[in-house]
Amino acid sequence: MSWPIIGHGWAVDILRHHIQSGQLSHAYLFTGPEGVGKTTLGLTLAQALLCESEEKPCGQCRACRHVAAGIHPDVRLVEPEGHLLRVEQVREVTREASRRPVEAPYRVFILSHMERAHPAAANALLKTLEEPPAHVILILTAPAEDAILPTLVSRCQVLHLRPVPQEELRDALVDRLDIPSERAELLARVSGGRPGLALRLAQDATYWEERDQVFQIVDELLENPSRWRRLQLAETWARLEEEQLVLRVKLLESGFRDILMAQTGREDMIHHVDKRETILAWSRRLPEAKVRHILNRALETERYLRRPINKRLLLDVLFLEIGGGDD
């Protein structure tokens, strides 16, 4: 039976072979961009290990259903509390790892976003990785190998998940989830081939509302507003909650990326296909060099937003870059 994973067939084949051949690693590190499916693959691996049927994972047996519902006593998903994966969380994992499984052959621990682990938390995990109990499988996730301690990476089997081809993702959204083809195409493109993100966006009305607002603001700024208006927008955005602010800056990045695709003859790579005419109009109004500069500024702004830094100053610079003249 195929695993219920969108894309990543090569990774599924490796993990299935490890299970069937008895060559399971005691620790795996799944890397890749946010929303690509790292945690989903980890949970599906847990189902395959604990499944009670011949064809694993069946998705229907008690063990598979309990893993999916997050209530299986031998599977633990550990996620950061706020911005940090705390040392207390990891110490609880090490304590639980020392105990025998309650009802399954393995205890499976999925530690999501290890790049956010406090240094003490990462070090607390090392002993379990160095001397793992035979019944324990640890699955770590991170955006890249260099985002976590090399001593952790060296003790894991690493699988790097890449974005799924957009055609494959689109077809999966249509066939498995009955999403209309045009909508599935948009989700596949906007998500950049990341299945988890595509599924979230399919149910997230807020994202589309924010996108429309950001695109309206770009349209306004390209109409050459006053310097005062640009600084007013920066002040308004600086008062937003962090997650909303980060989303808006990412949407700016995405919009200007699409403008650049249009300017460089790659219109087929535009993500926001439902805004194609708007993006093409913008591409004709801005020099390519300016678009690249704004895109780089937006990327830089996003990198700094989660740090203890003057957000108003960052946004002032960003909005002044986007606008036209200073009347």
Tab-separated table of N, CA and C in Angstrom, residues 184-271:
chain	number	residue	atom	x	y	z
A	184	ALA	N	-6.631	24.380	-7.311
A	184	ALA	CA	-5.470	23.540	-7.002
A	184	ALA	C	-4.210	24.081	-7.663
A	185	GLU	N	-4.342	24.578	-8.890
A	185	GLU	CA	-3.203	25.177	-9.590
A	185	GLU	C	-2.673	26.374	-8.820
A	186	LEU	N	-3.579	27.230	-8.351
A	186	LEU	CA	-3.173	28.405	-7.580
A	186	LEU	C	-2.486	27.993	-6.286
A	187	LEU	N	-3.057	27.021	-5.570
A	187	LEU	CA	-2.474	26.565	-4.305
A	187	LEU	C	-1.090	25.959	-4.524
A	188	ALA	N	-0.947	25.172	-5.581
A	188	ALA	CA	0.345	24.541	-5.866
A	188	ALA	C	1.407	25.590	-6.151
A	189	ARG	N	1.026	26.644	-6.860
A	189	ARG	CA	1.991	27.689	-7.211
A	189	ARG	C	2.314	28.584	-6.015
A	190	VAL	N	1.278	29.066	-5.327
A	190	VAL	CA	1.500	29.980	-4.202
A	190	VAL	C	2.295	29.297	-3.091
A	191	SER	N	2.076	28.006	-2.902
A	191	SER	CA	2.797	27.268	-1.861
A	191	SER	C	4.220	26.925	-2.273
A	192	GLY	N	4.561	27.155	-3.536
A	192	GLY	CA	5.897	26.811	-3.999
A	192	GLY	C	6.176	25.319	-3.964
A	193	GLY	N	5.129	24.499	-4.177
A	193	GLY	CA	5.325	23.053	-4.183
A	193	GLY	C	5.443	22.434	-2.807
A	194	ARG	N	4.937	23.132	-1.793
A	194	ARG	CA	5.005	22.604	-0.424
A	194	ARG	C	3.618	22.111	-0.010
A	195	PRO	N	3.416	20.802	0.064
A	195	PRO	CA	2.081	20.250	0.311
A	195	PRO	C	1.438	20.732	1.606
A	196	GLY	N	2.210	20.758	2.690
A	196	GLY	CA	1.643	21.192	3.963
A	196	GLY	C	1.135	22.616	3.898
A	197	LEU	N	1.918	23.481	3.256
A	197	LEU	CA	1.498	24.871	3.117
A	197	LEU	C	0.275	24.970	2.217
A	198	ALA	N	0.243	24.209	1.134
A	198	ALA	CA	-0.913	24.233	0.233
A	198	ALA	C	-2.187	23.833	0.966
A	199	LEU	N	-2.102	22.812	1.804
A	199	LEU	CA	-3.277	22.359	2.549
A	199	LEU	C	-3.727	23.402	3.562
A	200	ARG	N	-2.774	24.073	4.197
A	200	ARG	CA	-3.144	25.135	5.148
A	200	ARG	C	-3.814	26.296	4.426
A	201	LEU	N	-3.244	26.693	3.294
A	201	LEU	CA	-3.796	27.831	2.561
A	201	LEU	C	-5.185	27.533	2.015
A	202	ALA	N	-5.448	26.265	1.721
A	202	ALA	CA	-6.765	25.885	1.202
A	202	ALA	C	-7.871	26.182	2.210
A	203	GLN	N	-7.505	26.237	3.497
A	203	GLN	CA	-8.500	26.447	4.549
A	203	GLN	C	-8.314	27.776	5.281
A	204	ASP	N	-7.407	28.609	4.795
A	204	ASP	CA	-7.046	29.829	5.520
A	204	ASP	C	-7.550	31.068	4.789
A	205	ALA	N	-8.759	31.498	5.143
A	205	ALA	CA	-9.328	32.687	4.498
A	205	ALA	C	-8.507	33.930	4.809
A	206	THR	N	-7.888	33.957	5.989
A	206	THR	CA	-7.111	35.128	6.395
A	206	THR	C	-5.960	35.392	5.429
A	207	TYR	N	-5.297	34.328	4.970
A	207	TYR	CA	-4.170	34.494	4.046
A	207	TYR	C	-4.603	35.261	2.808
A	208	TRP	N	-5.724	34.873	2.230
A	208	TRP	CA	-6.165	35.489	0.980
A	208	TRP	C	-6.624	36.930	1.206
A	209	GLU	N	-7.221	37.186	2.382
A	209	GLU	CA	-7.601	38.564	2.717
A	209	GLU	C	-6.356	39.436	2.862
A	210	GLU	N	-5.346	38.910	3.546
A	210	GLU	CA	-4.095	39.651	3.719
A	210	GLU	C	-3.413	39.875	2.368
A	211	ARG	N	-3.444	38.866	1.519
A	211	ARG	CA	-2.822	39.004	0.203
A	211	ARG	C	-3.478	40.132	-0.587
A	212	ASP	N	-4.810	40.159	-0.569
A	212	ASP	CA	-5.507	41.208	-1.322
A	212	ASP	C	-5.151	42.590	-0.787
A	213	GLN	N	-5.033	42.684	0.547
A	213	GLN	CA	-4.702	43.981	1.137
A	213	GLN	C	-3.278	44.406	0.764
A	214	VAL	N	-2.335	43.472	0.822
A	214	VAL	CA	-0.949	43.786	0.471
A	214	VAL	C	-0.850	44.203	-0.999
A	215	PHE	N	-1.533	43.495	-1.870
A	215	PHE	CA	-1.488	43.851	-3.291
A	215	PHE	C	-2.106	45.228	-3.540
A	216	GLN	N	-3.155	45.563	-2.791
A	216	GLN	CA	-3.756	46.897	-2.918
A	216	GLN	C	-2.772	47.980	-2.482
A	217	ILE	N	-2.012	47.679	-1.415
A	217	ILE	CA	-1.021	48.643	-0.926
A	217	ILE	C	0.089	48.842	-1.956
A	218	VAL	N	0.549	47.753	-2.561
A	218	VAL	CA	1.578	47.876	-3.600
A	218	VAL	C	1.057	48.738	-4.743
A	219	ASP	N	-0.175	48.489	-5.147
A	219	ASP	CA	-0.775	49.284	-6.218
A	219	ASP	C	-0.790	50.767	-5.850
A	220	GLU	N	-1.147	51.033	-4.599
A	220	GLU	CA	-1.181	52.425	-4.133
A	220	GLU	C	0.211	53.043	-4.149
A	221	LEU	N	1.193	52.298	-3.662
A	221	LEU	CA	2.550	52.838	-3.589
A	221	LEU	C	3.139	53.084	-4.976
A	222	LEU	N	2.759	52.271	-5.932
A	222	LEU	CA	3.268	52.468	-7.286
A	222	LEU	C	2.595	53.642	-7.993
A	223	GLU	N	1.545	54.162	-7.384
A	223	GLU	CA	0.901	55.366	-7.926
A	223	GLU	C	1.625	56.627	-7.458
A	224	ASN	N	2.803	56.420	-6.861
A	224	ASN	CA	3.650	57.545	-6.465
A	224	ASN	C	3.040	58.398	-5.351
A	225	PRO	N	2.751	57.767	-4.179
A	225	PRO	CA	2.174	58.511	-3.070
A	225	PRO	C	3.231	59.379	-2.402
A	226	SER	N	2.810	60.155	-1.465
A	226	SER	CA	3.741	61.027	-0.755
A	226	SER	C	4.617	60.225	0.202
A	227	ARG	N	5.726	60.817	0.559
A	227	ARG	CA	6.609	60.220	1.564
A	227	ARG	C	5.841	60.024	2.866
A	228	TRP	N	4.991	60.986	3.189
A	228	TRP	CA	4.206	60.893	4.428
A	228	TRP	C	3.354	59.635	4.440
A	229	ARG	N	2.716	59.318	3.299
A	229	ARG	CA	1.860	58.135	3.231
A	229	ARG	C	2.664	56.862	3.412
A	230	ARG	N	3.839	56.809	2.833
A	230	ARG	CA	4.675	55.616	2.968
A	230	ARG	C	5.088	55.403	4.424
A	231	LEU	N	5.454	56.486	5.096
A	231	LEU	CA	5.841	56.368	6.503
A	231	LEU	C	4.633	56.043	7.376
A	232	GLN	N	3.467	56.516	6.973
A	232	GLN	CA	2.246	56.181	7.709
A	232	GLN	C	1.966	54.678	7.624
A	233	LEU	N	2.138	54.109	6.439
A	233	LEU	CA	1.960	52.666	6.277
A	233	LEU	C	2.969	51.888	7.117
A	234	ALA	N	4.207	52.351	7.143
A	234	ALA	CA	5.235	51.692	7.956
A	234	ALA	C	4.837	51.704	9.428
A	235	GLU	N	4.319	52.832	9.890
A	235	GLU	CA	3.894	52.941	11.290
A	235	GLU	C	2.738	51.987	11.582
A	236	THR	N	1.789	51.903	10.658
A	236	THR	CA	0.644	51.006	10.838
A	236	THR	C	1.095	49.553	10.908
A	237	TRP	N	1.965	49.152	10.001
A	237	TRP	CA	2.451	47.773	9.992
A	237	TRP	C	3.277	47.466	11.236
A	238	ALA	N	4.017	48.425	11.727
A	238	ALA	CA	4.863	48.186	12.905
A	238	ALA	C	4.034	47.844	14.138
A	239	ARG	N	2.752	48.216	14.141
A	239	ARG	CA	1.885	47.935	15.289
A	239	ARG	C	1.199	46.572	15.187
A	240	LEU	N	1.379	45.883	14.070
A	240	LEU	CA	0.739	44.583	13.880
A	240	LEU	C	1.369	43.523	14.779
A	241	GLU	N	0.602	42.470	15.071
A	241	GLU	CA	1.174	41.310	15.751
A	241	GLU	C	2.248	40.693	14.858
A	242	GLU	N	3.228	40.067	15.485
A	242	GLU	CA	4.390	39.590	14.734
A	242	GLU	C	4.015	38.657	13.588
A	243	GLU	N	3.133	37.688	13.839
A	243	GLU	CA	2.799	36.722	12.795
A	243	GLU	C	2.124	37.391	11.606
A	244	GLN	N	1.245	38.356	11.880
A	244	GLN	CA	0.583	39.066	10.784
A	244	GLN	C	1.584	39.907	10.000
A	245	LEU	N	2.506	40.522	10.712
A	245	LEU	CA	3.522	41.340	10.052
A	245	LEU	C	4.430	40.485	9.177
A	246	VAL	N	4.877	39.355	9.707
A	246	VAL	CA	5.739	38.458	8.926
A	246	VAL	C	5.010	37.983	7.672
A	247	LEU	N	3.723	37.634	7.816
A	247	LEU	CA	2.947	37.192	6.659
A	247	LEU	C	2.887	38.285	5.600
A	248	ARG	N	2.646	39.522	6.017
A	248	ARG	CA	2.547	40.608	5.035
A	248	ARG	C	3.874	40.838	4.309
A	249	VAL	N	4.969	40.756	5.041
A	249	VAL	CA	6.268	40.944	4.392
A	249	VAL	C	6.544	39.788	3.422
A	250	LYS	N	6.173	38.571	3.810
A	250	LYS	CA	6.339	37.434	2.897
A	250	LYS	C	5.491	37.604	1.639
A	251	LEU	N	4.299	38.166	1.809
A	251	LEU	CA	3.443	38.411	0.654
A	251	LEU	C	4.054	39.470	-0.265
A	252	LEU	N	4.685	40.469	0.333
A	252	LEU	CA	5.414	41.452	-0.480
A	252	LEU	C	6.512	40.768	-1.286
A	253	GLU	N	7.280	39.915	-0.605
A	253	GLU	CA	8.340	39.163	-1.293
A	253	GLU	C	7.762	38.389	-2.471
A	254	SER	N	6.667	37.680	-2.197
A	254	SER	CA	6.068	36.826	-3.212
A	254	SER	C	5.581	37.636	-4.407
A	255	GLY	N	4.975	38.793	-4.124
A	255	GLY	CA	4.497	39.645	-5.205
A	255	GLY	C	5.623	40.169	-6.077
A	256	PHE	N	6.696	40.644	-5.429
A	256	PHE	CA	7.816	41.184	-6.209
A	256	PHE	C	8.611	40.080	-6.894
A	257	ARG	N	8.605	38.895	-6.325
A	257	ARG	CA	9.208	37.752	-7.025
A	257	ARG	C	8.461	37.496	-8.338
A	258	ASP	N	7.137	37.549	-8.264
A	258	ASP	CA	6.342	37.335	-9.473
A	258	ASP	C	6.598	38.425	-10.518
A	259	ILE	N	6.759	39.662	-10.056
A	259	ILE	CA	7.082	40.748	-10.989
A	259	ILE	C	8.396	40.435	-11.703
A	260	LEU	N	9.376	39.968	-10.933
A	260	LEU	CA	10.678	39.643	-11.515
A	260	LEU	C	10.559	38.497	-12.516
A	261	MET	N	9.731	37.490	-12.193
A	261	MET	CA	9.522	36.389	-13.142
A	261	MET	C	8.965	36.926	-14.465
A	262	ALA	N	8.008	37.845	-14.367
A	262	ALA	CA	7.419	38.421	-15.583
A	262	ALA	C	8.451	39.215	-16.376
A	263	GLN	N	9.314	39.931	-15.676
A	263	GLN	CA	10.301	40.776	-16.354
A	263	GLN	C	11.424	39.977	-17.007
A	264	THR	N	11.647	38.767	-16.528
A	264	THR	CA	12.761	37.966	-17.042
A	264	THR	C	12.284	36.829	-17.949
A	265	GLY	N	11.074	36.970	-18.486
A	265	GLY	CA	10.579	36.005	-19.456
A	265	GLY	C	10.157	34.677	-18.879
A	266	ARG	N	9.826	34.663	-17.582
A	266	ARG	CA	9.416	33.409	-16.942
A	266	ARG	C	7.996	33.527	-16.388
A	267	GLU	N	7.103	33.997	-17.224
A	267	GLU	CA	5.720	34.186	-16.788
A	267	GLU	C	5.076	32.880	-16.335
A	268	ASP	N	5.548	31.752	-16.866
A	268	ASP	CA	4.994	30.462	-16.462
A	268	ASP	C	5.340	30.117	-15.019
A	269	MET	N	6.244	30.881	-14.395
A	269	MET	CA	6.637	30.630	-13.010
A	269	MET	C	5.978	31.603	-12.035
A	270	ILE	N	5.059	32.414	-12.519
A	270	ILE	CA	4.312	33.301	-11.619
A	270	ILE	C	3.487	32.457	-10.653
A	271	HIS	N	3.568	32.768	-9.360
A	271	HIS	CA	2.818	32.029	-8.348
A	271	HIS	C	1.361	32.476	-8.283
